[in-house]
mmCIF file of C-alpha atoms in Angstrom:
data_model
loop_
_atom_site.group_PDB
_atom_site.id
_atom_site.type_symbol
_atom_site.label_atom_id
_atom_site.label_comp_id
_atom_site.label_asym_id
_atom_site.label_seq_id
_atom_site.Cartn_x
_atom_site.Cartn_y
_atom_site.Cartn_z
ATOM 1 C CA GLY A 1 118.150 107.853 115.302
ATOM 2 C CA ALA A 2 117.211 104.773 117.120
ATOM 3 C CA VAL A 3 116.221 102.308 114.760
ATOM 4 C CA VAL A 4 114.092 99.353 114.588
ATOM 5 C CA SER A 5 113.672 97.011 111.607
ATOM 6 C CA GLN A 6 111.453 94.123 110.601
ATOM 7 C CA HIS A 7 111.795 91.759 107.692
ATOM 8 C CA PRO A 8 109.755 91.186 105.630
ATOM 9 C CA SER A 9 107.418 93.582 105.148
ATOM 10 C CA ARG A 10 105.256 91.096 104.161
ATOM 11 C CA VAL A 11 105.473 87.408 103.514
ATOM 12 C CA ILE A 12 102.511 84.857 101.846
ATOM 13 C CA CYS A 13 103.226 81.166 102.920
ATOM 14 C CA LYS A 14 100.796 78.084 102.231
ATOM 15 C CA SER A 15 98.749 76.390 104.949
ATOM 16 C CA GLY A 16 100.853 74.013 107.046
ATOM 17 C CA THR A 17 103.821 76.013 106.670
ATOM 18 C CA SER A 18 106.243 78.100 108.958
ATOM 19 C CA VAL A 19 107.346 81.569 108.453
ATOM 20 C CA LYS A 20 109.761 82.981 110.857
ATOM 21 C CA ILE A 21 109.913 87.254 110.981
ATOM 22 C CA GLU A 22 112.367 89.014 112.053
ATOM 23 C CA CYS A 23 113.319 91.794 113.987
ATOM 24 C CA ARG A 24 116.359 94.029 114.890
ATOM 25 C CA SER A 25 117.109 96.510 116.845
ATOM 26 C CA LEU A 26 120.003 98.275 114.217
ATOM 27 C CA ASP A 27 121.731 100.956 116.840
ATOM 28 C CA PHE A 28 121.162 99.835 120.716
ATOM 29 C CA GLN A 29 120.814 96.883 122.516
ATOM 30 C CA ALA A 30 117.741 95.484 123.112
ATOM 31 C CA THR A 31 117.458 93.356 126.054
ATOM 32 C CA THR A 32 113.476 93.204 125.387
ATOM 33 C CA MET A 33 111.619 92.783 122.235
ATOM 34 C CA PHE A 34 107.815 93.297 122.084
ATOM 35 C CA TRP A 35 105.843 91.003 119.515
ATOM 36 C CA TYR A 36 101.861 92.614 118.937
ATOM 37 C CA ARG A 37 99.797 91.521 116.038
ATOM 38 C CA GLN A 38 96.835 93.292 114.726
ATOM 39 C CA PHE A 39 94.159 91.281 112.671
ATOM 40 C CA PRO A 40 92.296 92.949 109.809
ATOM 41 C CA LYS A 41 90.411 96.275 111.170
ATOM 42 C CA GLN A 42 91.193 95.471 114.523
ATOM 43 C CA SER A 43 93.715 96.844 117.541
ATOM 44 C CA LEU A 44 97.283 96.177 118.371
ATOM 45 C CA MET A 45 97.487 92.939 120.723
ATOM 46 C CA LEU A 46 100.127 91.968 122.564
ATOM 47 C CA MET A 47 101.036 88.672 122.126
ATOM 48 C CA ALA A 48 105.190 88.568 124.059
ATOM 49 C CA THR A 49 108.074 89.493 125.403
ATOM 50 C CA SER A 50 110.620 88.687 123.695
ATOM 51 C CA ASN A 51 113.930 87.877 126.645
ATOM 52 C CA GLU A 52 117.543 87.929 125.168
ATOM 53 C CA GLY A 53 119.067 84.296 126.528
ATOM 54 C CA SER A 54 115.859 83.198 128.467
ATOM 55 C CA LYS A 55 112.684 82.672 127.014
ATOM 56 C CA ALA A 56 109.208 84.965 126.021
ATOM 57 C CA THR A 57 107.004 85.621 128.008
ATOM 58 C CA TYR A 58 103.352 84.752 126.548
ATOM 59 C CA GLU A 59 99.771 86.549 127.104
ATOM 60 C CA GLN A 60 96.450 84.440 127.912
ATOM 61 C CA GLY A 61 95.917 82.927 124.821
ATOM 62 C CA VAL A 62 98.307 82.760 122.806
ATOM 63 C CA GLU A 63 99.646 79.843 122.033
ATOM 64 C CA LYS A 64 104.007 79.111 122.789
ATOM 65 C CA ASP A 65 104.302 76.283 120.994
ATOM 66 C CA LYS A 66 102.144 77.819 117.838
ATOM 67 C CA PHE A 67 104.804 81.126 118.100
ATOM 68 C CA LEU A 68 108.410 80.626 118.646
ATOM 69 C CA ILE A 69 110.400 83.629 120.137
ATOM 70 C CA ASN A 70 113.818 83.391 119.994
ATOM 71 C CA HIS A 71 116.329 86.794 121.076
ATOM 72 C CA ALA A 72 118.904 84.959 120.836
ATOM 73 C CA SER A 73 120.429 87.840 120.706
ATOM 74 C CA LEU A 74 120.893 92.072 121.788
ATOM 75 C CA THR A 75 119.696 93.140 118.610
ATOM 76 C CA LEU A 76 117.982 90.648 117.212
ATOM 77 C CA SER A 77 114.343 87.897 117.864
ATOM 78 C CA THR A 78 112.608 86.132 115.625
ATOM 79 C CA LEU A 79 108.544 85.290 115.352
ATOM 80 C CA THR A 80 108.025 81.927 114.107
ATOM 81 C CA VAL A 81 104.533 81.372 112.825
ATOM 82 C CA THR A 82 104.506 77.303 112.870
ATOM 83 C CA SER A 83 101.574 75.544 110.372
ATOM 84 C CA ALA A 84 100.464 78.716 109.728
ATOM 85 C CA HIS A 85 96.744 78.771 109.040
ATOM 86 C CA PRO A 86 94.747 80.925 106.918
ATOM 87 C CA GLU A 87 93.159 83.017 111.033
ATOM 88 C CA ASP A 88 97.480 83.446 111.555
ATOM 89 C CA SER A 89 97.177 85.752 108.615
ATOM 90 C CA SER A 90 97.390 89.309 110.308
ATOM 91 C CA PHE A 91 99.960 91.802 111.193
ATOM 92 C CA TYR A 92 102.917 91.161 112.505
ATOM 93 C CA ILE A 93 104.866 94.264 114.347
ATOM 94 C CA CYS A 94 107.760 94.389 116.905
ATOM 95 C CA SER A 95 108.937 97.095 119.426
ATOM 96 C CA ALA A 96 112.056 97.927 121.322
ATOM 97 C CA THR A 97 113.221 100.731 123.802
ATOM 98 C CA PRO A 98 117.131 101.031 123.923
ATOM 99 C CA PRO A 99 118.682 101.215 127.731
ATOM 100 C CA GLY A 100 118.561 104.204 129.283
ATOM 101 C CA GLN A 101 115.548 106.308 127.327
ATOM 102 C CA GLY A 102 112.528 105.279 128.990
ATOM 103 C CA ASN A 103 108.866 105.258 127.472
ATOM 104 C CA THR A 104 110.647 105.852 124.334
ATOM 105 C CA ILE A 105 109.511 103.267 122.517
ATOM 106 C CA TYR A 106 110.719 101.866 118.914
ATOM 107 C CA PHE A 107 107.905 100.454 116.686
ATOM 108 C CA GLY A 108 109.376 98.397 113.405
ATOM 109 C CA GLU A 109 108.475 98.445 110.124
ATOM 110 C CA GLY A 110 105.378 95.602 110.876
ATOM 111 C CA SER A 111 104.911 92.814 109.033
ATOM 112 C CA TRP A 112 101.976 91.684 107.139
ATOM 113 C CA LEU A 113 101.678 87.721 107.158
ATOM 114 C CA THR A 114 99.180 86.121 104.221
ATOM 115 C CA VAL A 115 98.059 82.098 104.237
ATOM 116 C CA VAL A 116 96.338 80.747 101.462
ATOM 117 C CA ALA B 1 95.425 95.352 135.422
ATOM 118 C CA GLN B 2 94.794 98.621 132.825
ATOM 119 C CA SER B 3 92.787 98.912 129.478
ATOM 120 C CA VAL B 4 91.966 101.700 126.724
ATOM 121 C CA THR B 5 88.541 102.825 125.651
ATOM 122 C CA GLN B 6 88.660 104.775 122.911
ATOM 123 C CA LEU B 7 84.781 106.057 122.423
ATOM 124 C CA ASP B 8 84.438 106.295 119.075
ATOM 125 C CA SER B 9 84.819 103.708 116.016
ATOM 126 C CA GLN B 10 84.771 105.704 113.303
ATOM 127 C CA VAL B 11 85.157 110.107 113.107
ATOM 128 C CA PRO B 12 83.429 111.609 110.099
ATOM 129 C CA VAL B 13 84.516 115.640 109.350
ATOM 130 C CA PHE B 14 85.036 117.897 106.674
ATOM 131 C CA GLU B 15 88.583 119.580 106.118
ATOM 132 C CA GLU B 16 89.360 123.101 107.765
ATOM 133 C CA ALA B 17 86.596 121.455 110.390
ATOM 134 C CA PRO B 18 88.373 121.170 114.035
ATOM 135 C CA VAL B 19 88.915 118.052 115.092
ATOM 136 C CA GLU B 20 88.714 115.383 118.842
ATOM 137 C CA LEU B 21 88.952 111.699 118.923
ATOM 138 C CA ARG B 22 88.525 110.225 122.031
ATOM 139 C CA CYS B 23 90.134 108.050 124.852
ATOM 140 C CA ASN B 24 90.005 106.712 128.330
ATOM 141 C CA TYR B 25 91.398 104.693 130.593
ATOM 142 C CA SER B 26 91.570 102.109 133.609
ATOM 143 C CA SER B 27 95.116 102.003 135.695
ATOM 144 C CA SER B 28 95.676 101.140 138.513
ATOM 145 C CA VAL B 29 99.131 102.712 139.197
ATOM 146 C CA SER B 30 100.555 105.473 137.201
ATOM 147 C CA VAL B 31 100.005 105.504 133.499
ATOM 148 C CA TYR B 32 101.816 106.619 130.333
ATOM 149 C CA LEU B 33 99.714 107.340 127.583
ATOM 150 C CA PHE B 34 100.122 107.568 123.899
ATOM 151 C CA TRP B 35 98.496 109.171 120.300
ATOM 152 C CA TYR B 36 99.687 106.292 117.380
ATOM 153 C CA VAL B 37 98.458 107.385 114.195
ATOM 154 C CA GLN B 38 98.199 104.268 111.360
ATOM 155 C CA TYR B 39 97.971 105.054 107.468
ATOM 156 C CA PRO B 40 96.452 102.274 105.398
ATOM 157 C CA ASN B 41 98.424 99.263 105.070
ATOM 158 C CA GLN B 42 101.533 100.999 106.346
ATOM 159 C CA GLY B 43 103.282 100.641 110.554
ATOM 160 C CA LEU B 44 102.414 103.252 113.640
ATOM 161 C CA GLN B 45 104.179 106.623 114.042
ATOM 162 C CA LEU B 46 103.726 108.053 117.471
ATOM 163 C CA LEU B 47 101.398 111.104 117.381
ATOM 164 C CA LEU B 48 102.552 112.148 120.874
ATOM 165 C CA LYS B 49 103.143 110.416 124.666
ATOM 166 C CA TYR B 50 102.521 111.675 128.212
ATOM 167 C CA LEU B 51 104.930 110.623 130.499
ATOM 168 C CA SER B 52 104.210 113.549 133.586
ATOM 169 C CA GLY B 53 104.348 117.458 133.835
ATOM 170 C CA SER B 54 102.050 119.494 131.593
ATOM 171 C CA THR B 55 99.190 117.596 131.270
ATOM 172 C CA LEU B 56 98.836 119.796 127.442
ATOM 173 C CA VAL B 57 100.733 117.115 124.839
ATOM 174 C CA LYS B 58 101.965 118.889 121.323
ATOM 175 C CA GLY B 59 102.420 116.489 118.957
ATOM 176 C CA ILE B 60 103.159 115.217 115.312
ATOM 177 C CA ASN B 61 101.477 117.520 112.365
ATOM 178 C CA GLY B 62 99.343 120.209 114.350
ATOM 179 C CA PHE B 63 97.768 117.075 116.318
ATOM 180 C CA GLU B 64 97.588 117.848 121.033
ATOM 181 C CA ALA B 65 96.062 115.860 123.455
ATOM 182 C CA GLU B 66 95.137 116.656 127.361
ATOM 183 C CA PHE B 67 95.621 114.522 130.483
ATOM 184 C CA ASN B 68 92.704 114.770 132.656
ATOM 185 C CA LYS B 69 93.561 112.097 135.683
ATOM 186 C CA SER B 70 90.052 112.905 137.281
ATOM 187 C CA GLN B 71 87.905 111.654 134.215
ATOM 188 C CA THR B 72 90.814 109.205 133.166
ATOM 189 C CA SER B 73 90.985 111.287 129.934
ATOM 190 C CA PHE B 74 93.643 111.968 127.256
ATOM 191 C CA HIS B 75 91.942 112.915 124.240
ATOM 192 C CA LEU B 76 92.907 113.974 120.783
ATOM 193 C CA ARG B 77 92.559 117.185 119.741
ATOM 194 C CA LYS B 78 93.179 119.177 115.996
ATOM 195 C CA PRO B 79 92.027 122.632 115.651
ATOM 196 C CA SER B 80 92.002 122.434 111.812
ATOM 197 C CA VAL B 81 92.149 118.699 109.633
ATOM 198 C CA HIS B 82 93.606 117.754 106.382
ATOM 199 C CA ILE B 83 92.279 115.746 103.244
ATOM 200 C CA SER B 84 95.998 113.627 104.159
ATOM 201 C CA ASP B 85 95.244 113.357 108.337
ATOM 202 C CA THR B 86 92.384 110.282 107.059
ATOM 203 C CA ALA B 87 93.945 107.283 108.887
ATOM 204 C CA GLU B 88 93.188 105.146 112.377
ATOM 205 C CA TYR B 89 94.233 106.680 115.044
ATOM 206 C CA PHE B 90 95.278 104.184 118.335
ATOM 207 C CA CYS B 91 95.249 105.771 121.787
ATOM 208 C CA ALA B 92 97.690 103.588 124.508
ATOM 209 C CA VAL B 93 98.622 102.653 127.804
ATOM 210 C CA SER B 94 101.822 101.475 129.976
ATOM 211 C CA GLY B 95 102.601 102.628 133.585
ATOM 212 C CA ALA B 96 104.784 102.099 135.816
ATOM 213 C CA GLY B 97 106.202 98.146 136.901
ATOM 214 C CA TYR B 98 105.016 97.026 133.304
ATOM 215 C CA GLY B 99 108.161 98.376 131.477
ATOM 216 C CA ASN B 100 106.863 99.320 127.797
ATOM 217 C CA LYS B 101 104.223 97.062 127.383
ATOM 218 C CA LEU B 102 101.372 98.465 125.420
ATOM 219 C CA VAL B 103 97.647 98.543 126.088
ATOM 220 C CA PHE B 104 96.028 99.521 123.117
ATOM 221 C CA GLY B 105 92.427 100.745 122.612
ATOM 222 C CA ALA B 106 90.751 99.211 119.573
ATOM 223 C CA GLY B 107 91.133 102.485 117.299
ATOM 224 C CA THR B 108 89.335 105.825 115.376
ATOM 225 C CA ILE B 109 88.937 106.145 111.787
ATOM 226 C CA LEU B 110 89.750 109.516 110.937
ATOM 227 C CA ARG B 111 87.952 110.227 107.542
ATOM 228 C CA VAL B 112 88.076 114.136 106.529
ATOM 229 C CA LYS B 113 86.202 114.431 103.404
ATOM 230 C CA SER B 114 86.576 118.226 100.947
#
């Protein structure tokens, strides 16, 4: 079946550095992918919609210059957390839907980011 | 706009007892409703979803949910829980015109005790 994969699953980075998280659709092409984040003991919140070949659409309150999203191909979207701070420590997860599968939503495994 | 309210932040229950996790939603368009489970330090797993048709939806691991349009609810139920069902459960809504963007509820932690 369709699979969405994220890498890395866990990453620790130093405050002030940048870290990139990848979201891949392994056996289908995804023109749109969604990025969510989940702070500890909280729910998942949509951050942005990643659009292949065009700019991402960010939800209110999400800094587009801090969370850079690049959807350069039909199978890969990347989320780069720039100048990371401890408050960016969170669980980041992406989702995608294969063409023609309507409301079938596949999530990646998620990426745990810890900024120290 | 859409929103989801999960009325209970935590639900303790004894093993083999029935459980209901409550979810209410608000939407101005036709809705699609989902329940996901998240085990500690893991990602999301889809339990079940309602898109259209029969209002009683059966999912994996013995869970089911009933869509009630008049009460704008989508409560999750299981007749007999196991220790392994201990996890956090999220109700989510999408809808016509929203693509596959999901709005999640705050989550309900189900704690099954022996």
